[in-house]
Short mmCIF file of C-alpha atoms and ligand atoms in Angstrom, two decimals:
data_model
loop_
_atom_site.label_atom_id
_atom_site.label_comp_id
_atom_site.label_asym_id
_atom_site.label_seq_id
_atom_site.Cartn_x
_atom_site.Cartn_y
_atom_site.Cartn_z
CA MET A 9 11.83 14.53 -11.21
CA CYS A 10 11.90 15.63 -7.60
CA THR A 11 11.21 19.05 -6.11
CA LEU A 12 14.23 20.68 -4.51
CA SER A 13 14.65 22.96 -1.53
CA GLN A 14 17.14 25.84 -1.33
CA ILE A 15 19.22 24.05 1.27
CA PRO A 16 22.59 22.80 -0.01
CA PHE A 17 24.07 19.44 1.01
CA SER A 18 27.08 21.38 2.30
CA ASN A 19 24.94 22.40 5.30
CA LEU A 20 25.23 18.83 6.52
CA LYS A 21 28.14 17.20 8.26
CA LEU A 22 29.31 15.29 5.20
CA GLY A 23 32.88 14.63 4.11
CA SER A 24 34.32 16.63 1.22
CA VAL A 25 34.63 13.51 -0.94
CA THR A 26 30.92 12.79 -0.51
CA LEU A 27 29.95 16.40 -1.24
CA LYS A 28 32.05 16.40 -4.39
CA ASN A 29 30.47 13.16 -5.51
CA LEU A 30 26.95 14.50 -4.85
CA SER A 31 27.75 17.53 -6.91
CA SER A 32 29.05 15.34 -9.75
CA LEU A 33 25.70 13.51 -9.65
CA GLY A 34 23.92 16.84 -10.02
CA TYR A 35 22.74 16.84 -6.39
CA GLU A 36 23.42 20.36 -5.13
CA THR A 37 20.47 21.19 -2.92
CA MET A 38 18.34 18.76 -0.92
CA THR A 39 14.77 17.72 -1.60
CA PRO A 40 12.39 18.90 1.16
CA SER A 41 12.20 15.43 2.68
CA GLN A 42 16.00 15.10 2.63
CA ALA A 43 16.32 18.50 4.31
CA GLN A 44 13.93 17.35 7.02
CA SER A 45 15.30 13.88 7.57
CA LEU A 46 19.04 13.92 6.84
CA PRO A 47 20.22 15.93 9.87
CA HIS A 48 18.53 13.32 12.11
CA ILE A 49 19.51 10.33 10.02
CA LEU A 50 23.15 11.42 10.17
CA LYS A 51 22.90 11.66 13.96
CA GLY A 52 21.84 8.01 14.01
CA LYS A 53 18.23 8.59 15.03
CA ASP A 54 15.43 6.20 14.12
CA VAL A 55 13.30 7.82 11.44
CA ILE A 56 9.87 7.15 9.94
CA ALA A 57 9.32 9.05 6.71
CA GLN A 58 6.18 9.05 4.65
CA GLY A 59 8.29 9.39 1.54
CA LYS A 60 6.95 8.53 -1.86
CA THR A 61 9.10 7.61 -4.84
CA GLY A 62 10.49 10.84 -6.17
CA SER A 63 10.98 12.44 -2.77
CA GLY A 64 14.66 11.54 -2.80
CA LYS A 65 14.28 9.01 0.01
CA THR A 66 16.85 6.59 -1.39
CA ALA A 67 19.58 9.20 -1.22
CA ALA A 68 18.38 10.18 2.27
CA PHE A 69 18.85 6.73 3.76
CA GLY A 70 21.71 5.93 1.36
CA LEU A 71 23.81 8.81 2.70
CA GLY A 72 22.95 7.81 6.25
CA ILE A 73 24.12 4.27 5.57
CA LEU A 74 27.34 5.30 3.86
CA GLU A 75 28.41 7.88 6.43
CA LYS A 76 28.34 5.22 9.14
CA LEU A 77 29.92 2.46 7.15
CA ASN A 78 33.32 1.15 8.16
CA VAL A 79 34.70 0.00 4.81
CA LYS A 80 37.63 -1.79 6.38
CA ARG A 81 35.31 -4.02 8.35
CA PHE A 82 34.19 -6.45 5.67
CA ARG A 83 30.93 -7.57 7.31
CA VAL A 84 27.28 -6.92 6.57
CA GLN A 85 26.59 -3.61 8.32
CA THR A 86 23.35 -2.62 6.58
CA LEU A 87 20.20 -4.39 5.47
CA VAL A 88 17.69 -2.65 3.20
CA LEU A 89 14.41 -4.50 2.59
CA CYS A 90 12.28 -3.67 -0.46
CA PRO A 91 8.98 -5.18 -1.67
CA THR A 92 10.12 -6.07 -5.20
CA ARG A 93 13.24 -7.01 -7.09
CA GLU A 94 12.96 -3.95 -9.34
CA LEU A 95 12.93 -1.63 -6.37
CA ALA A 96 15.82 -3.51 -4.75
CA ASP A 97 17.83 -3.15 -7.98
CA GLN A 98 17.06 0.58 -8.15
CA VAL A 99 18.01 1.09 -4.52
CA ALA A 100 21.26 -0.86 -4.93
CA LYS A 101 22.09 1.20 -8.02
CA GLU A 102 21.48 4.50 -6.20
CA ILE A 103 23.59 3.41 -3.22
CA ARG A 104 26.43 2.41 -5.58
CA ARG A 105 26.24 5.84 -7.23
CA LEU A 106 26.38 7.57 -3.86
CA ALA A 107 29.26 5.32 -2.82
CA ARG A 108 31.31 5.58 -5.98
CA ALA A 109 33.82 8.05 -4.52
CA THR A 110 34.78 5.58 -1.80
CA HIS A 111 36.67 2.49 -2.84
CA ASN A 112 35.63 -1.08 -2.26
CA ILE A 113 32.14 -0.67 -0.88
CA LYS A 114 30.34 -3.88 -1.71
CA VAL A 115 26.56 -3.75 -2.22
CA LEU A 116 24.81 -7.09 -2.81
CA THR A 117 21.19 -7.71 -3.81
CA LEU A 118 19.34 -10.78 -2.52
CA CYS A 119 15.98 -11.14 -4.21
CA GLY A 120 13.47 -13.88 -4.81
CA GLY A 121 12.80 -15.09 -8.35
CA THR A 122 16.54 -15.49 -8.97
CA PRO A 123 18.62 -18.62 -8.31
CA PHE A 124 19.58 -19.20 -4.69
CA GLY A 125 22.93 -20.96 -5.17
CA PRO A 126 24.91 -18.09 -6.74
CA GLN A 127 23.71 -15.81 -3.94
CA ILE A 128 25.36 -18.11 -1.39
CA GLY A 129 28.59 -17.79 -3.37
CA SER A 130 28.34 -13.98 -3.39
CA LEU A 131 27.65 -13.93 0.34
CA GLU A 132 30.73 -16.05 0.96
CA HIS A 133 32.78 -13.36 -0.81
CA GLY A 134 31.36 -10.84 1.65
CA ALA A 135 29.42 -7.58 1.43
CA HIS A 136 28.90 -4.37 3.41
CA ILE A 137 25.35 -3.63 2.34
CA ILE A 138 22.55 -6.05 1.52
CA VAL A 139 19.51 -4.90 -0.43
CA GLY A 140 16.84 -7.56 -0.77
CA THR A 141 13.27 -8.76 -0.67
CA PRO A 142 11.95 -10.16 2.64
CA GLY A 143 11.23 -13.76 1.58
CA ARG A 144 14.69 -14.39 0.18
CA VAL A 145 16.53 -12.55 2.94
CA GLU A 146 14.68 -14.62 5.51
CA GLU A 147 15.63 -17.82 3.68
CA HIS A 148 19.34 -16.87 3.77
CA LEU A 149 19.10 -16.09 7.46
CA ARG A 150 17.42 -19.41 8.21
CA LYS A 151 20.00 -21.33 6.24
CA GLY A 152 22.82 -19.43 7.90
CA SER A 153 24.26 -18.07 4.64
CA LEU A 154 23.56 -14.49 5.80
CA LYS A 155 24.76 -13.28 9.19
CA LEU A 156 23.72 -10.00 10.71
CA ALA A 157 25.67 -9.91 13.97
CA ASP A 158 27.55 -6.78 12.81
CA LEU A 159 24.52 -4.95 11.46
CA CYS A 160 24.14 -1.34 12.52
CA THR A 161 21.56 0.04 10.07
CA PHE A 162 18.22 -1.48 9.06
CA VAL A 163 15.99 0.12 6.41
CA LEU A 164 12.44 -0.80 5.44
CA ASP A 165 11.65 0.77 2.09
CA GLU A 166 8.03 1.00 0.88
CA ALA A 167 6.98 -0.76 4.07
CA ASP A 168 3.26 -0.50 3.26
CA ARG A 169 3.79 -2.26 -0.03
CA MET A 170 5.75 -5.03 1.69
CA LEU A 171 2.80 -5.64 3.97
CA ASP A 172 0.41 -5.51 1.01
CA MET A 173 2.44 -8.26 -0.57
CA GLY A 174 2.02 -10.41 2.51
CA PHE A 175 5.55 -10.11 3.89
CA GLN A 176 4.54 -9.47 7.52
CA ALA A 177 5.61 -12.96 8.66
CA SER A 178 8.96 -12.69 6.87
CA LEU A 179 9.57 -9.25 8.37
CA ASP A 180 8.82 -10.57 11.85
CA ALA A 181 11.21 -13.46 11.33
CA ILE A 182 13.99 -11.19 10.00
CA ILE A 183 13.64 -8.78 12.92
CA GLU A 184 14.51 -11.63 15.28
CA TYR A 185 17.98 -11.83 13.71
CA LEU A 186 18.83 -8.14 14.11
CA PRO A 187 21.12 -6.87 16.86
CA GLU A 188 19.26 -4.60 19.26
CA GLN A 189 21.78 -1.81 18.96
CA ARG A 190 21.08 -0.37 15.54
CA GLN A 191 19.51 2.49 13.64
CA THR A 192 16.17 1.71 11.98
CA MET A 193 14.64 3.75 9.18
CA LEU A 194 11.17 3.12 7.80
CA PHE A 195 9.83 4.61 4.58
CA SER A 196 6.21 4.22 3.58
CA ALA A 197 3.78 6.09 1.33
CA THR A 198 0.91 5.38 3.73
CA TYR A 199 0.89 4.83 7.46
CA PRO A 200 -1.78 2.26 8.32
CA GLY A 201 -2.22 0.62 11.73
CA GLN A 202 -0.08 -2.37 10.81
CA ILE A 203 2.90 -0.12 10.06
CA GLN A 204 2.39 1.79 13.28
CA ASP A 205 2.48 -1.53 15.15
CA ILE A 206 5.75 -2.53 13.50
CA ALA A 207 7.24 0.88 14.20
CA ARG A 208 6.28 0.60 17.86
CA ARG A 209 7.93 -2.79 18.12
CA ILE A 210 11.19 -2.21 16.30
CA MET A 211 12.04 1.48 16.63
CA ILE A 212 13.22 3.60 19.51
CA ASP A 213 11.74 7.06 19.87
CA PRO A 214 11.49 7.54 16.11
CA LEU A 215 11.26 10.92 14.47
CA VAL A 216 8.19 11.00 12.21
CA ILE A 217 8.47 13.04 9.04
CA LYS A 218 5.27 13.49 7.09
CA SER A 219 4.99 14.75 3.56
CA ALA A 220 3.31 18.15 3.30
CA ALA A 221 0.09 16.74 1.88
CA THR A 222 -0.70 14.69 4.98
CA HIS A 223 -0.93 17.85 7.10
CA ASP A 224 -3.95 18.92 5.10
CA ASN A 225 -7.01 18.76 7.32
CA ASP A 226 -9.37 19.64 4.50
CA SER A 227 -8.67 16.43 2.77
CA ILE A 228 -12.27 15.35 2.24
CA GLU A 229 -14.52 16.90 -0.34
CA GLN A 230 -18.11 16.44 0.84
CA ILE A 231 -20.88 16.80 -1.71
CA PHE A 232 -24.60 16.23 -1.17
CA PHE A 233 -27.02 15.27 -3.92
CA LYS A 234 -30.77 15.64 -3.61
CA ILE A 235 -32.81 12.74 -4.91
CA SER A 236 -36.45 12.84 -5.86
CA ASP A 237 -38.74 10.79 -3.65
CA LYS A 238 -41.60 10.84 -6.09
CA SER A 239 -42.90 7.41 -6.83
CA ASP A 240 -42.98 8.09 -10.58
CA ALA A 241 -39.22 8.52 -10.70
CA THR A 242 -37.60 5.18 -11.57
CA ALA A 243 -35.01 4.08 -9.03
CA PRO A 244 -33.64 7.60 -8.56
CA ARG A 245 -31.06 6.57 -6.00
CA LEU A 246 -29.59 3.80 -8.12
CA THR A 247 -29.44 6.09 -11.15
CA ALA A 248 -27.75 8.76 -9.05
CA LEU A 249 -25.22 6.22 -7.78
CA CYS A 250 -24.40 5.07 -11.33
CA LEU A 251 -23.98 8.67 -12.46
CA LEU A 252 -21.58 9.43 -9.61
CA LEU A 253 -19.56 6.29 -10.27
CA LEU A 254 -19.33 7.08 -13.99
CA GLU A 255 -18.38 10.68 -13.28
CA TYR A 256 -15.69 10.07 -10.67
CA ARG A 257 -14.63 6.54 -11.70
CA PRO A 258 -13.17 5.68 -8.27
CA ASP A 259 -10.87 2.62 -8.19
CA SER A 260 -12.11 1.94 -4.70
CA ALA A 261 -15.44 3.24 -3.47
CA LEU A 262 -17.30 2.19 -0.35
CA VAL A 263 -21.07 2.56 -0.74
CA PHE A 264 -23.03 2.61 2.52
CA CYS A 265 -26.59 1.31 2.79
CA ASN A 266 -28.70 1.21 5.92
CA THR A 267 -30.02 -2.33 5.56
CA ARG A 268 -28.59 -5.70 4.69
CA ARG A 269 -31.21 -6.34 2.01
CA GLU A 270 -30.54 -3.07 0.27
CA THR A 271 -26.80 -3.78 0.34
CA GLN A 272 -27.24 -6.98 -1.66
CA GLU A 273 -29.78 -5.40 -4.03
CA VAL A 274 -27.59 -2.42 -4.82
CA ALA A 275 -24.52 -4.61 -5.42
CA ASP A 276 -26.54 -6.97 -7.66
CA GLN A 277 -27.98 -4.12 -9.68
CA LEU A 278 -24.59 -2.47 -10.13
CA CYS A 279 -23.18 -5.80 -11.34
CA ALA A 280 -26.10 -6.20 -13.74
CA LYS A 281 -25.15 -2.82 -15.21
CA GLY A 282 -21.57 -3.99 -15.71
CA PHE A 283 -19.89 -2.37 -12.68
CA SER A 284 -17.41 -4.30 -10.62
CA ALA A 285 -19.26 -4.35 -7.29
CA LEU A 286 -19.40 -6.63 -4.25
CA ALA A 287 -21.70 -6.72 -1.24
CA LEU A 288 -20.46 -7.02 2.33
CA HIS A 289 -22.98 -7.89 5.01
CA GLY A 290 -23.33 -10.12 8.03
CA GLU A 291 -24.85 -13.04 6.15
CA LEU A 292 -21.77 -13.87 4.12
CA GLU A 293 -19.89 -17.08 4.89
CA GLN A 294 -16.36 -16.53 6.18
CA ARG A 295 -14.80 -17.70 2.91
CA ASP A 296 -16.92 -15.31 0.84
CA ARG A 297 -16.23 -12.47 3.24
CA ASP A 298 -12.48 -13.07 3.02
CA GLN A 299 -12.63 -13.20 -0.76
CA THR A 300 -14.74 -10.05 -0.96
CA LEU A 301 -12.32 -8.10 1.18
CA VAL A 302 -9.30 -9.42 -0.68
CA ARG A 303 -10.79 -8.42 -4.04
CA PHE A 304 -11.79 -4.97 -2.87
CA THR A 305 -8.56 -4.12 -1.08
CA ASN A 306 -6.38 -5.40 -3.90
CA LYS A 307 -8.25 -3.19 -6.37
CA SER A 308 -9.72 -5.94 -8.50
CA ALA A 309 -13.25 -4.89 -7.50
CA SER A 310 -13.97 -1.17 -7.51
CA ILE A 311 -17.10 -0.92 -5.43
CA LEU A 312 -17.91 -2.40 -2.04
CA VAL A 313 -21.50 -1.99 -0.90
CA ALA A 314 -21.76 -2.42 2.86
CA THR A 315 -23.76 -1.81 6.00
CA ASP A 316 -22.15 0.08 8.88
CA VAL A 317 -22.02 -3.08 10.95
CA ALA A 318 -20.27 -5.09 8.24
CA ALA A 319 -17.81 -2.28 7.53
CA ARG A 320 -16.88 -1.94 11.19
CA GLY A 321 -13.26 -2.79 11.79
CA LEU A 322 -12.36 -2.86 8.12
CA ASP A 323 -8.82 -1.65 7.83
CA ILE A 324 -8.99 -0.24 4.34
CA GLU A 325 -6.47 2.41 3.47
CA ALA A 326 -6.75 4.93 0.71
CA LEU A 327 -10.38 4.77 -0.35
CA ASP A 328 -10.97 7.07 -3.30
CA ALA A 329 -14.58 7.70 -2.40
CA VAL A 330 -17.28 7.01 0.13
CA ILE A 331 -20.82 7.19 -1.16
CA ASN A 332 -23.77 7.31 1.23
CA TYR A 333 -26.59 5.63 -0.64
CA GLN A 334 -28.73 6.54 2.34
CA LEU A 335 -27.90 9.20 4.85
CA ALA A 336 -26.71 7.56 8.07
CA ARG A 337 -29.26 7.46 10.88
CA GLU A 338 -26.87 9.17 13.27
CA THR A 339 -24.58 12.10 12.72
CA GLU A 340 -21.58 10.40 14.34
CA VAL A 341 -21.99 7.46 12.00
CA HIS A 342 -21.94 9.79 9.01
CA VAL A 343 -18.72 11.41 10.18
CA HIS A 344 -17.18 8.01 10.81
CA ARG A 345 -18.18 6.80 7.34
CA ILE A 346 -16.69 9.71 5.45
CA GLY A 347 -13.51 9.61 7.55
CA ARG A 348 -12.57 6.48 5.64
CA THR A 349 -11.70 8.46 2.55
CA GLY A 350 -9.06 11.14 2.18
CA ARG A 351 -6.44 9.35 4.19
CA ALA A 352 -2.77 9.04 3.39
CA GLY A 353 -2.36 12.50 2.02
CA SER A 354 -4.70 12.08 -0.92
CA LYS A 355 -7.87 14.09 -1.34
CA GLY A 356 -10.93 11.99 -0.63
CA LEU A 357 -14.43 12.31 -1.95
CA ALA A 358 -17.59 11.77 0.09
CA CYS A 359 -20.90 11.88 -1.78
CA THR A 360 -24.21 11.68 0.05
CA LEU A 361 -27.61 11.07 -1.51
CA TYR A 362 -30.59 12.44 0.38
CA SER A 363 -34.25 13.16 -0.21
CA ASP A 364 -36.65 15.81 1.04
CA LYS A 365 -37.72 13.51 3.85
CA GLU A 366 -34.19 13.64 5.25
CA ASN A 367 -33.89 17.42 5.33
CA TYR A 368 -34.07 17.51 9.11
CA LYS A 369 -31.18 15.05 9.40
CA LEU A 370 -29.17 17.27 7.10
CA GLY A 371 -29.85 20.24 9.35
CA LYS A 372 -28.56 18.30 12.33
CA LEU A 373 -25.47 17.34 10.37
CA ALA A 374 -24.71 20.94 9.39
CA GLU A 375 -24.97 21.88 13.04
CA TYR A 376 -22.68 19.06 14.13
CA LEU A 377 -20.08 19.79 11.45
CA GLN A 378 -20.45 23.52 11.98
CA GLN A 379 -20.35 24.05 8.26
CA ASP A 380 -22.80 24.65 5.45
CA ILE A 381 -24.00 21.68 3.51
CA VAL A 382 -23.00 22.03 -0.11
CA THR A 383 -25.48 20.44 -2.49
CA ALA A 384 -24.67 19.85 -6.12
CA SER A 385 -26.51 18.74 -9.24
CA LEU A 386 -26.02 15.23 -10.46
CA PRO A 387 -24.17 14.71 -13.72
CA ALA A 388 -26.41 14.76 -16.81
CA LEU A 389 -28.29 11.53 -17.55
CA GLY A 390 -26.48 11.19 -20.88
CA LEU A 391 -23.49 9.91 -18.90
CA LEU A 392 -25.36 6.64 -18.36
CA LYS A 393 -24.55 5.73 -21.96
CA THR A 394 -20.83 5.48 -21.14
CA PRO A 395 -19.72 1.91 -20.51
CA PRO A 396 -18.87 1.11 -16.87
CA TYR A 397 -15.16 1.17 -16.05
CA LYS A 398 -13.03 -1.80 -15.05
CA PRO A 399 -10.84 -2.01 -11.95
CA PRO A 400 -7.07 -1.81 -12.56
CA MET A 401 -6.27 -5.26 -11.18
CA LEU A 402 -7.50 -8.84 -11.50
CA THR A 403 -7.32 -11.47 -8.74
CA LEU A 404 -5.78 -14.87 -9.35
CA GLN A 405 -6.68 -17.58 -6.89
CA ILE A 406 -4.16 -20.29 -6.12
CA ASP A 407 -5.50 -23.48 -4.55
CA GLY A 408 -2.70 -23.67 -2.02
CA GLY A 409 -2.06 -21.63 1.11
CA LYS A 410 -0.31 -21.59 4.47
CA LYS A 411 -1.12 -25.24 5.13
CA GLN A 412 0.62 -26.20 1.89
CA LYS A 413 3.54 -23.98 2.94
CA VAL A 414 2.95 -21.52 0.10
CA ARG A 415 4.51 -18.17 0.96
CA PRO A 416 4.13 -14.73 -0.63
CA GLY A 417 7.75 -14.74 -1.80
CA ASP A 418 7.16 -18.01 -3.69
CA ILE A 419 4.23 -16.48 -5.55
CA LEU A 420 6.10 -13.27 -6.32
CA GLY A 421 9.13 -15.28 -7.46
CA ALA A 422 7.04 -17.56 -9.68
CA LEU A 423 5.30 -14.58 -11.31
CA THR A 424 8.36 -12.43 -11.88
CA GLY A 425 10.95 -15.09 -12.65
CA GLU A 426 12.43 -15.72 -16.13
CA GLY A 427 9.94 -14.61 -18.82
CA GLY A 428 7.38 -13.52 -16.22
CA ILE A 429 5.71 -10.21 -15.50
CA ALA A 430 7.37 -7.24 -13.76
CA GLY A 431 7.21 -6.83 -9.98
CA SER A 432 5.51 -3.47 -10.52
CA GLU A 433 2.64 -5.36 -12.19
CA VAL A 434 1.99 -7.43 -9.07
CA GLY A 435 -0.34 -6.05 -6.41
CA LYS A 436 -1.39 -7.39 -3.03
CA ILE A 437 -0.62 -10.99 -2.17
CA SER A 438 -2.78 -12.63 0.50
CA VAL A 439 -2.00 -16.13 1.71
CA LEU A 440 -4.86 -17.72 3.68
CA ASP A 441 -4.97 -21.22 5.16
CA ASN A 442 -5.81 -23.28 2.11
CA TRP A 443 -5.61 -20.83 -0.75
CA ALA A 444 -3.85 -17.67 -1.77
CA TYR A 445 -4.81 -14.65 -3.81
CA VAL A 446 -2.56 -12.43 -5.87
CA ALA A 447 -3.62 -9.28 -7.71
CA VAL A 448 -2.00 -8.55 -11.05
CA LYS A 449 -2.47 -5.69 -13.48
CA ARG A 450 -5.39 -6.47 -15.77
CA GLU A 451 -3.29 -6.01 -18.94
CA VAL A 452 -0.88 -8.80 -17.98
CA SER A 453 -3.35 -11.12 -16.27
CA GLN A 454 -3.27 -13.69 -19.05
CA SER A 455 0.52 -14.05 -19.01
CA ALA A 456 0.46 -14.07 -15.20
CA LEU A 457 -2.12 -16.85 -15.21
CA THR A 458 -0.10 -18.92 -17.68
CA LYS A 459 3.15 -18.33 -15.80
CA LEU A 460 1.67 -19.33 -12.44
CA GLY A 461 -0.29 -22.25 -13.89
CA GLN A 462 2.76 -23.73 -15.61
CA GLY A 463 5.23 -23.03 -12.82
CA GLN A 464 5.65 -24.68 -9.48
CA LEU A 465 5.39 -23.40 -5.93
CA LYS A 466 7.29 -25.31 -3.29
CA GLY A 467 8.01 -27.95 -5.93
CA ARG A 468 4.32 -28.59 -6.59
CA SER A 469 1.82 -27.44 -9.19
CA PHE A 470 -1.31 -25.76 -7.88
CA ARG A 471 -4.53 -24.99 -9.68
CA VAL A 472 -4.71 -21.29 -10.52
CA ARG A 473 -7.68 -19.36 -11.88
CA SER A 474 -8.82 -15.81 -12.21
CA ILE A 475 -11.83 -14.81 -10.15
CA GLY A 476 -14.41 -12.12 -10.50
CA ASP A 477 -14.54 -11.52 -14.24
P1 AMP B 24 13.76 8.49 -4.97
O1 AMP B 24 12.67 9.25 -4.29
O2 AMP B 24 14.77 7.99 -4.01
O3 AMP B 24 13.20 7.41 -5.85
O4 AMP B 24 14.57 9.53 -5.92
C1 AMP B 24 14.00 10.13 -7.05
C2 AMP B 24 15.06 10.69 -8.02
O5 AMP B 24 15.58 11.91 -7.55
C3 AMP B 24 16.22 9.78 -8.25
O6 AMP B 24 16.45 9.71 -9.65
C4 AMP B 24 17.39 10.48 -7.58
O7 AMP B 24 18.58 10.21 -8.29
C5 AMP B 24 17.01 11.93 -7.64
N1 AMP B 24 17.47 12.76 -6.50
C6 AMP B 24 17.40 12.43 -5.19
N2 AMP B 24 17.87 13.43 -4.43
C7 AMP B 24 18.22 14.44 -5.26
C8 AMP B 24 18.75 15.76 -5.08
N3 AMP B 24 18.99 16.25 -3.86
N4 AMP B 24 19.00 16.51 -6.17
C9 AMP B 24 18.73 16.02 -7.40
N5 AMP B 24 18.23 14.79 -7.65
C10 AMP B 24 17.97 14.00 -6.60
#
């Protein structure tokens, strides 16, 4: 269910037929994000909204699309791109509901994982609005079965998820086919650098609407834990780290160490205790580094242990926690480390372990941050008896990549086609030169493995195996 504002739809410049239809759908007042965005959308402005599902974003862009539509002109006037078929179906359904008071508006979905031929037939019959997934839409454009010369509205829905699924190249290709004169709307739960780049390239003076949570400056909870330095205490830091992991159970935690050797040792010891941890340091071969980052960012490994140098330039969004195994040598480095959590409107957690010897560094930090350092007690040792938790996803590796012309859409299609798993159960897809990785929900990993292993990509079978478990 969505939260509603007090502002009625009748405040907007909408026709009486549309207002009546909205009311018959039970839409009387706008959601806060609709109230913020619709006045601008209806004026034809480019809009970036950090809308999540449930914010009423579909109706926001849906109304914008429909108000502009010239029903008599039977050409494609709108293209909505979504990351998965399920989302495309939902969006198409919502647009049809919003459009039901106007006759003859034709909405067509074009998604991967469904036969291509019938889609050509449907396109020949014509449509006003296309809702589709990037891979398939691109294919229709390349083959000339979809023409966008009359397009006036372009919508990217869940743009961050589209990039996660590896659709950047398809998006770039599709953008080439769009007329320059158009309205572009971009919806995304998070706003990483890659999305900002796209926005800069394809939008004109966009209005940015953020959800309330992203305005929160206090989005990082910093807690300090004092560790005994006494030599009789057995591995106090490692024990403390395990306790914190078991207490907070972060799906993605970045653990900072000050040396390369310690990074590997900590990761090895966590693995020996049954945690899903990986080490990232300068000595890794490129292939291992790629695989480590893929597994951590697609949430099939929960813990990444890294040095500052190795973590430099990592573009990881939405970390649940940063844990400083050692206090950083410099204050600025500490602030930089903890800034990696608490992004994208979610509250982040930064835990720091320190010992008596580091008290002076802590004093400097308090001065720099101009705030008191809050220390807390570690969870009780009894927690160590709980079994370590598993990450939500599992990575499947496909022994075929860009060089074999494997594309993200092929993988998504093969997984979610007839008898496959749902699009919502597929996570990040990363296609590298000679192999590709796809994350799937752990519960369905066996069926995903079977489906991919038996199926074909680009008319060929590729070896597929799960990695990391
Ligand atoms: P969305 O964020 O687009 O996935 O929409 C979430 C749900 O809220 C959908 O079921 C919509 O039908 C519903 N919805 C959207 N806008 C309104 C509104 N102004 N009043 C009541 N329900 C709405």
